[in-house]
PDB file of C-alpha atoms in Angstrom:
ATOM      1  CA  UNK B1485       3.376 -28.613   2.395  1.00  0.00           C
ATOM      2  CA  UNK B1486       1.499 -27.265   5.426  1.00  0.00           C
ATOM      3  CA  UNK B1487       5.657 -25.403   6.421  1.00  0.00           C
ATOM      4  CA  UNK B1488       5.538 -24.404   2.696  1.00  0.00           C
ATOM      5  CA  UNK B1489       2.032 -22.658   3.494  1.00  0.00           C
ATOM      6  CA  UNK B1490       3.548 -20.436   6.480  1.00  0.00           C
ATOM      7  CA  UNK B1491       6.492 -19.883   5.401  1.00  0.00           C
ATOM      8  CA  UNK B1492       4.351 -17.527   2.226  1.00  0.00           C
ATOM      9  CA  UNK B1493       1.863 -16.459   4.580  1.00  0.00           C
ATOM     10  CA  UNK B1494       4.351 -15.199   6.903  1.00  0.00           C
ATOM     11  CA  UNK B1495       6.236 -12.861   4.516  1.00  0.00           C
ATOM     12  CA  UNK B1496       6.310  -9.656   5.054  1.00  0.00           C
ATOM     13  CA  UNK B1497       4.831  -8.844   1.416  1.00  0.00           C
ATOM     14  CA  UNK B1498       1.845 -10.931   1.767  1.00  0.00           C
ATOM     15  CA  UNK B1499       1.274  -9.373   5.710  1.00  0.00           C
ATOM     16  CA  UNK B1500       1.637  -5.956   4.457  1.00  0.00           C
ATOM     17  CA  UNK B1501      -0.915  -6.838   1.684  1.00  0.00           C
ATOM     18  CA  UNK B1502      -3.450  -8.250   3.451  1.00  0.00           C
ATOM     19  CA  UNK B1503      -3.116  -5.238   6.030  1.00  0.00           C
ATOM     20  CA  UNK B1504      -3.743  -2.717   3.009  1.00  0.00           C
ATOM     21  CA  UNK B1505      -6.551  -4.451   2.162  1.00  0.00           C
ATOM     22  CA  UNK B1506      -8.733  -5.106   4.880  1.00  0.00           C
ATOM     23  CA  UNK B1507      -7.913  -1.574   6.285  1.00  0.00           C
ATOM     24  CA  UNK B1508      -8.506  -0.128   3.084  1.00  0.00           C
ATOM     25  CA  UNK B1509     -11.236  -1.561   2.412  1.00  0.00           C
ATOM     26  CA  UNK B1510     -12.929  -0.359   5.594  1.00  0.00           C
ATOM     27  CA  UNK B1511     -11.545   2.872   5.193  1.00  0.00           C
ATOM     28  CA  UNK B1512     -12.921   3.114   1.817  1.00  0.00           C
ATOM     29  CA  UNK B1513     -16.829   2.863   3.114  1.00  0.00           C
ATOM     30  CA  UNK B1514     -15.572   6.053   5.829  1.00  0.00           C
ATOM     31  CA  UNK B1515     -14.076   8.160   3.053  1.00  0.00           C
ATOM     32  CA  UNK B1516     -16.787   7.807   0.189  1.00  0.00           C
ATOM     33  CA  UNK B1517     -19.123   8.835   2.975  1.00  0.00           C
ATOM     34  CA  UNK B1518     -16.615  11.606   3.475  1.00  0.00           C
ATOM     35  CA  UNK B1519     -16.985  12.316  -0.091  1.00  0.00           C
ATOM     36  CA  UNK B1520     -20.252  12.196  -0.904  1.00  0.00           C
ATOM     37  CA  UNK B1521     -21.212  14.191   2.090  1.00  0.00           C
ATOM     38  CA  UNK B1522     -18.888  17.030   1.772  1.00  0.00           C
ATOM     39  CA  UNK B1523     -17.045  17.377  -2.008  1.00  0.00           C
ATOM     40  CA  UNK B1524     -19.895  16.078  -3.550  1.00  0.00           C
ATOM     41  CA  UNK B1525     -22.574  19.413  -2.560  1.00  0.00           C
ATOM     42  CA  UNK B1526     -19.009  21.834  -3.465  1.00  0.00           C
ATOM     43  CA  UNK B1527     -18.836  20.246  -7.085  1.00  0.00           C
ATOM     44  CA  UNK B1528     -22.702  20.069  -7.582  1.00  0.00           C
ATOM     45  CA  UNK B1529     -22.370  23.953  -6.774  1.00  0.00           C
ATOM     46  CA  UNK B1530     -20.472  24.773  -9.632  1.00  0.00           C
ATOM     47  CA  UNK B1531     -22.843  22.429 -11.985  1.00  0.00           C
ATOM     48  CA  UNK B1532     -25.874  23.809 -13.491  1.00  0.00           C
ATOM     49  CA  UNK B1533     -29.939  22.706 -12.110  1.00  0.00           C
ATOM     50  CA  UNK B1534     -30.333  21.550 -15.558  1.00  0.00           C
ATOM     51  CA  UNK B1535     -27.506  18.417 -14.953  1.00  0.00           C
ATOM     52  CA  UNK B1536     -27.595  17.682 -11.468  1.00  0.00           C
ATOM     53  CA  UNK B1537     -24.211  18.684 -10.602  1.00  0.00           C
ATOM     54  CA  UNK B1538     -21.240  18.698 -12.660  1.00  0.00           C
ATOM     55  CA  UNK B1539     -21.388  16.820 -15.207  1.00  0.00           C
ATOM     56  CA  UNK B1540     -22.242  17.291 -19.243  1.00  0.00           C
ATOM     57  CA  UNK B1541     -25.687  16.740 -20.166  1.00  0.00           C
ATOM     58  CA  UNK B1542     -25.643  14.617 -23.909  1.00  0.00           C
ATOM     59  CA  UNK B1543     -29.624  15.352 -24.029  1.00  0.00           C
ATOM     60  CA  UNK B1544     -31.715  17.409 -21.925  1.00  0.00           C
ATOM     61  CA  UNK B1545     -34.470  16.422 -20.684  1.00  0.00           C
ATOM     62  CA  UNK B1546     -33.805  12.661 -21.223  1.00  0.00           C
ATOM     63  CA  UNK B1547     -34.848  11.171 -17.421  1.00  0.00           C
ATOM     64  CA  UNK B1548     -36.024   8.062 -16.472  1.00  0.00           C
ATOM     65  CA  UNK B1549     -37.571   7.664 -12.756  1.00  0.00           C
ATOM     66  CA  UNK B1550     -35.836  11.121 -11.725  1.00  0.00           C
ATOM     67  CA  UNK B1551     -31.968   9.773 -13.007  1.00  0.00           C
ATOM     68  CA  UNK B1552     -30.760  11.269 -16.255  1.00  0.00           C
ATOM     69  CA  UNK B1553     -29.468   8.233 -18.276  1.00  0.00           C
ATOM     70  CA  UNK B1554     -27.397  10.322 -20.563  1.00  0.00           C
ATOM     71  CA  UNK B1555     -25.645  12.384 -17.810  1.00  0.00           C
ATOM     72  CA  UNK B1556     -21.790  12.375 -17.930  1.00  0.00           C
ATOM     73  CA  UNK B1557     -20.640  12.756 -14.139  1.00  0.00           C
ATOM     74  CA  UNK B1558     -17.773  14.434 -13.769  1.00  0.00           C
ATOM     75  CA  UNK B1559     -18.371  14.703  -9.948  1.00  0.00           C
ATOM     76  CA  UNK B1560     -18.521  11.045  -9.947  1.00  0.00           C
ATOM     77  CA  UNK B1561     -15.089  10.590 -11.277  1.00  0.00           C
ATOM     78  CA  UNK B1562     -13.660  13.398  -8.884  1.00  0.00           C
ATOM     79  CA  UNK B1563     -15.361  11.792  -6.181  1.00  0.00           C
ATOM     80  CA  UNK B1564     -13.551   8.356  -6.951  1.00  0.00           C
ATOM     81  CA  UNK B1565     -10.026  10.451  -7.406  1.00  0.00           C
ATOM     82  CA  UNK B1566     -10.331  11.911  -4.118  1.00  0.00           C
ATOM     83  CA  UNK B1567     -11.606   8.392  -2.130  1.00  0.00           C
ATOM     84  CA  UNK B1568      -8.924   6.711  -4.284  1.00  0.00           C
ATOM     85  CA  UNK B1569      -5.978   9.479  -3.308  1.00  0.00           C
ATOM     86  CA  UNK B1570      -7.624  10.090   0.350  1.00  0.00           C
ATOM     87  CA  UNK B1571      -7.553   5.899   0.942  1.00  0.00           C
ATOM     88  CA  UNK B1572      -3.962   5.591  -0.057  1.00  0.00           C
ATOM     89  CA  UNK B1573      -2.552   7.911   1.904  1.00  0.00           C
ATOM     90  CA  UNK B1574      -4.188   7.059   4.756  1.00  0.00           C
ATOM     91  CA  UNK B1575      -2.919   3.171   4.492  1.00  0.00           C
ATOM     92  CA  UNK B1576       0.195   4.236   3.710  1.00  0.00           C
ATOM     93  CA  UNK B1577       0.924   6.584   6.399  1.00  0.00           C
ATOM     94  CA  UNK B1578      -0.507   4.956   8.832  1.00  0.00           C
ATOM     95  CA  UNK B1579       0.597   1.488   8.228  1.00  0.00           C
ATOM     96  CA  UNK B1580       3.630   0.790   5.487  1.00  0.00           C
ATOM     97  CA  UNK B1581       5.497   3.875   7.088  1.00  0.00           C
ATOM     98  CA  UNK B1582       5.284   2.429  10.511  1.00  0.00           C
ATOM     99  CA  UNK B1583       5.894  -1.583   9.031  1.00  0.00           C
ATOM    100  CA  UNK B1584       9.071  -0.454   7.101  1.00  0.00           C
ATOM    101  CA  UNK B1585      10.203   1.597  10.322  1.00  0.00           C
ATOM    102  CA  UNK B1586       9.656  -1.485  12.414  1.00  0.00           C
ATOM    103  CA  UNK B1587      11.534  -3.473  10.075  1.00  0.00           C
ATOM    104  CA  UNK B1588      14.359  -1.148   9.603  1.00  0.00           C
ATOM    105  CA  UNK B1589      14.612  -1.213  13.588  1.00  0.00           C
ATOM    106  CA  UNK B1590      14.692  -4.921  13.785  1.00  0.00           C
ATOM    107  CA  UNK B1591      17.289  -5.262  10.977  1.00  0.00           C
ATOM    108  CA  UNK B1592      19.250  -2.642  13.314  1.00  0.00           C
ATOM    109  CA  UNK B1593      18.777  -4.777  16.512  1.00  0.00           C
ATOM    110  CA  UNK B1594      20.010  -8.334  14.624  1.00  0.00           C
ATOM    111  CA  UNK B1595      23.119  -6.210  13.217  1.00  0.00           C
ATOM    112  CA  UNK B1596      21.884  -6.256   9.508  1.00  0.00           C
ATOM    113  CA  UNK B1597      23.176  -2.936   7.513  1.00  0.00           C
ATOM    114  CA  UNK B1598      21.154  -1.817   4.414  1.00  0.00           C
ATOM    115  CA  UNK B1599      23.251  -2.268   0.894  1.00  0.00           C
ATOM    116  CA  UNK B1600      25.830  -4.949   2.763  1.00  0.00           C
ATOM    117  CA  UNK B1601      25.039  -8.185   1.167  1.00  0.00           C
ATOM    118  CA  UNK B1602      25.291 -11.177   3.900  1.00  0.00           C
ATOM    119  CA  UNK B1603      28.373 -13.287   2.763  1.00  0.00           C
ATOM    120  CA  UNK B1604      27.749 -16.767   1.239  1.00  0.00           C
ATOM    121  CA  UNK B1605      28.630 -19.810   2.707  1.00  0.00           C
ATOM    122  CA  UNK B1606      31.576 -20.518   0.866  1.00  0.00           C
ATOM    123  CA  UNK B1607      32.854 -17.737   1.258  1.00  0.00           C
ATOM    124  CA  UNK B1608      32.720 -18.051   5.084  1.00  0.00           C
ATOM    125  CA  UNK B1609      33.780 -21.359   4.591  1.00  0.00           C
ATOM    126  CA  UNK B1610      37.047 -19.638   2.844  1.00  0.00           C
ATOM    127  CA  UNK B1611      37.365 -17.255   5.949  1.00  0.00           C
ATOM    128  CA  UNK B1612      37.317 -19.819   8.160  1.00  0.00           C
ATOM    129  CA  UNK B1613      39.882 -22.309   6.606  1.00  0.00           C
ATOM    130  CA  UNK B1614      42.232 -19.272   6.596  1.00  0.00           C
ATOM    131  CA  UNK B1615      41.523 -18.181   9.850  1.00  0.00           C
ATOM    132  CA  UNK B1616      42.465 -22.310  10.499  1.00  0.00           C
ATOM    133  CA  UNK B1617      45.449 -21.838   8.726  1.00  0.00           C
ATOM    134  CA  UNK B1618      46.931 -18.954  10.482  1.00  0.00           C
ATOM    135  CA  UNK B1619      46.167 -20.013  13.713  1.00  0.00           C
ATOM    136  CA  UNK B1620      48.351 -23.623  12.762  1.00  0.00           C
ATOM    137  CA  UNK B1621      51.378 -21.127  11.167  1.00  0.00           C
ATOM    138  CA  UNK B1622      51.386 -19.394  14.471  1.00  0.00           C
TER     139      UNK B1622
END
């Protein structure tokens, strides 16, 4: 059970996965400051005073405790885009390019070649009875 356990935690899927997330998920909290801070004031720019930023106001005038309830963001949904898009390219650049590289470079050490399926055992069970057989003939 406990060999079971390892043997799925030490894939390279589940590694890779659990990489992604804690590193994204770190890197998320850095790029929605990111976000917020900089893209947010350029998209409130092009909005008008009356909705905040950019967004579509259903009915003016409608706020509650200085938030307008009836506000459609638009910079909101931009903002997520852009963490979203900025977040994924940073994980995958910066970790699943390197991981597959250092894969590829250990399959080249141990003499493994991409697209050349490993041979099963009977068949090198076959090769070796007729390599048996040869050697006898000769």
């Amino acid at each position: 059970m406990i060999k079971g356990f390892k043997d799925f935690i030490m894939r390279g899927n589940v590694v890779e996965l659990a990489i992604a997330v804690v590193i994204g998920t770190a890197f998320a909290a850095v790029v929605d400051t990111f976000v917020s801070s900089i893209v947010t004031p350029i998209l409130n720019v092009f909005g008008s005073p009356d909705t905040g930023g950019w967004g579509i106001d259903l009915r003016a005038g409608d706020t509650v405790d200085g938030v307008n309830p009836t506000l459609i963001d638009l910079g909101a949904i931009v903002n997520a885009l852009i963490v979203f898009l900025i977040t994924a390219a940073v994980v995958y650049f910066a970790f699943v390019v390197p991981m597959n590289k250092f894969t590829e470079m250990q399959k080249k050490r141990k003499g493994i070649q991409e697209g050349v399926p490993e041979p099963t055992d009977t068949e090198l069970l076959t090769e070796i009875r007729d390599l048996l057989k040869a050697q006898r003939q000769a």
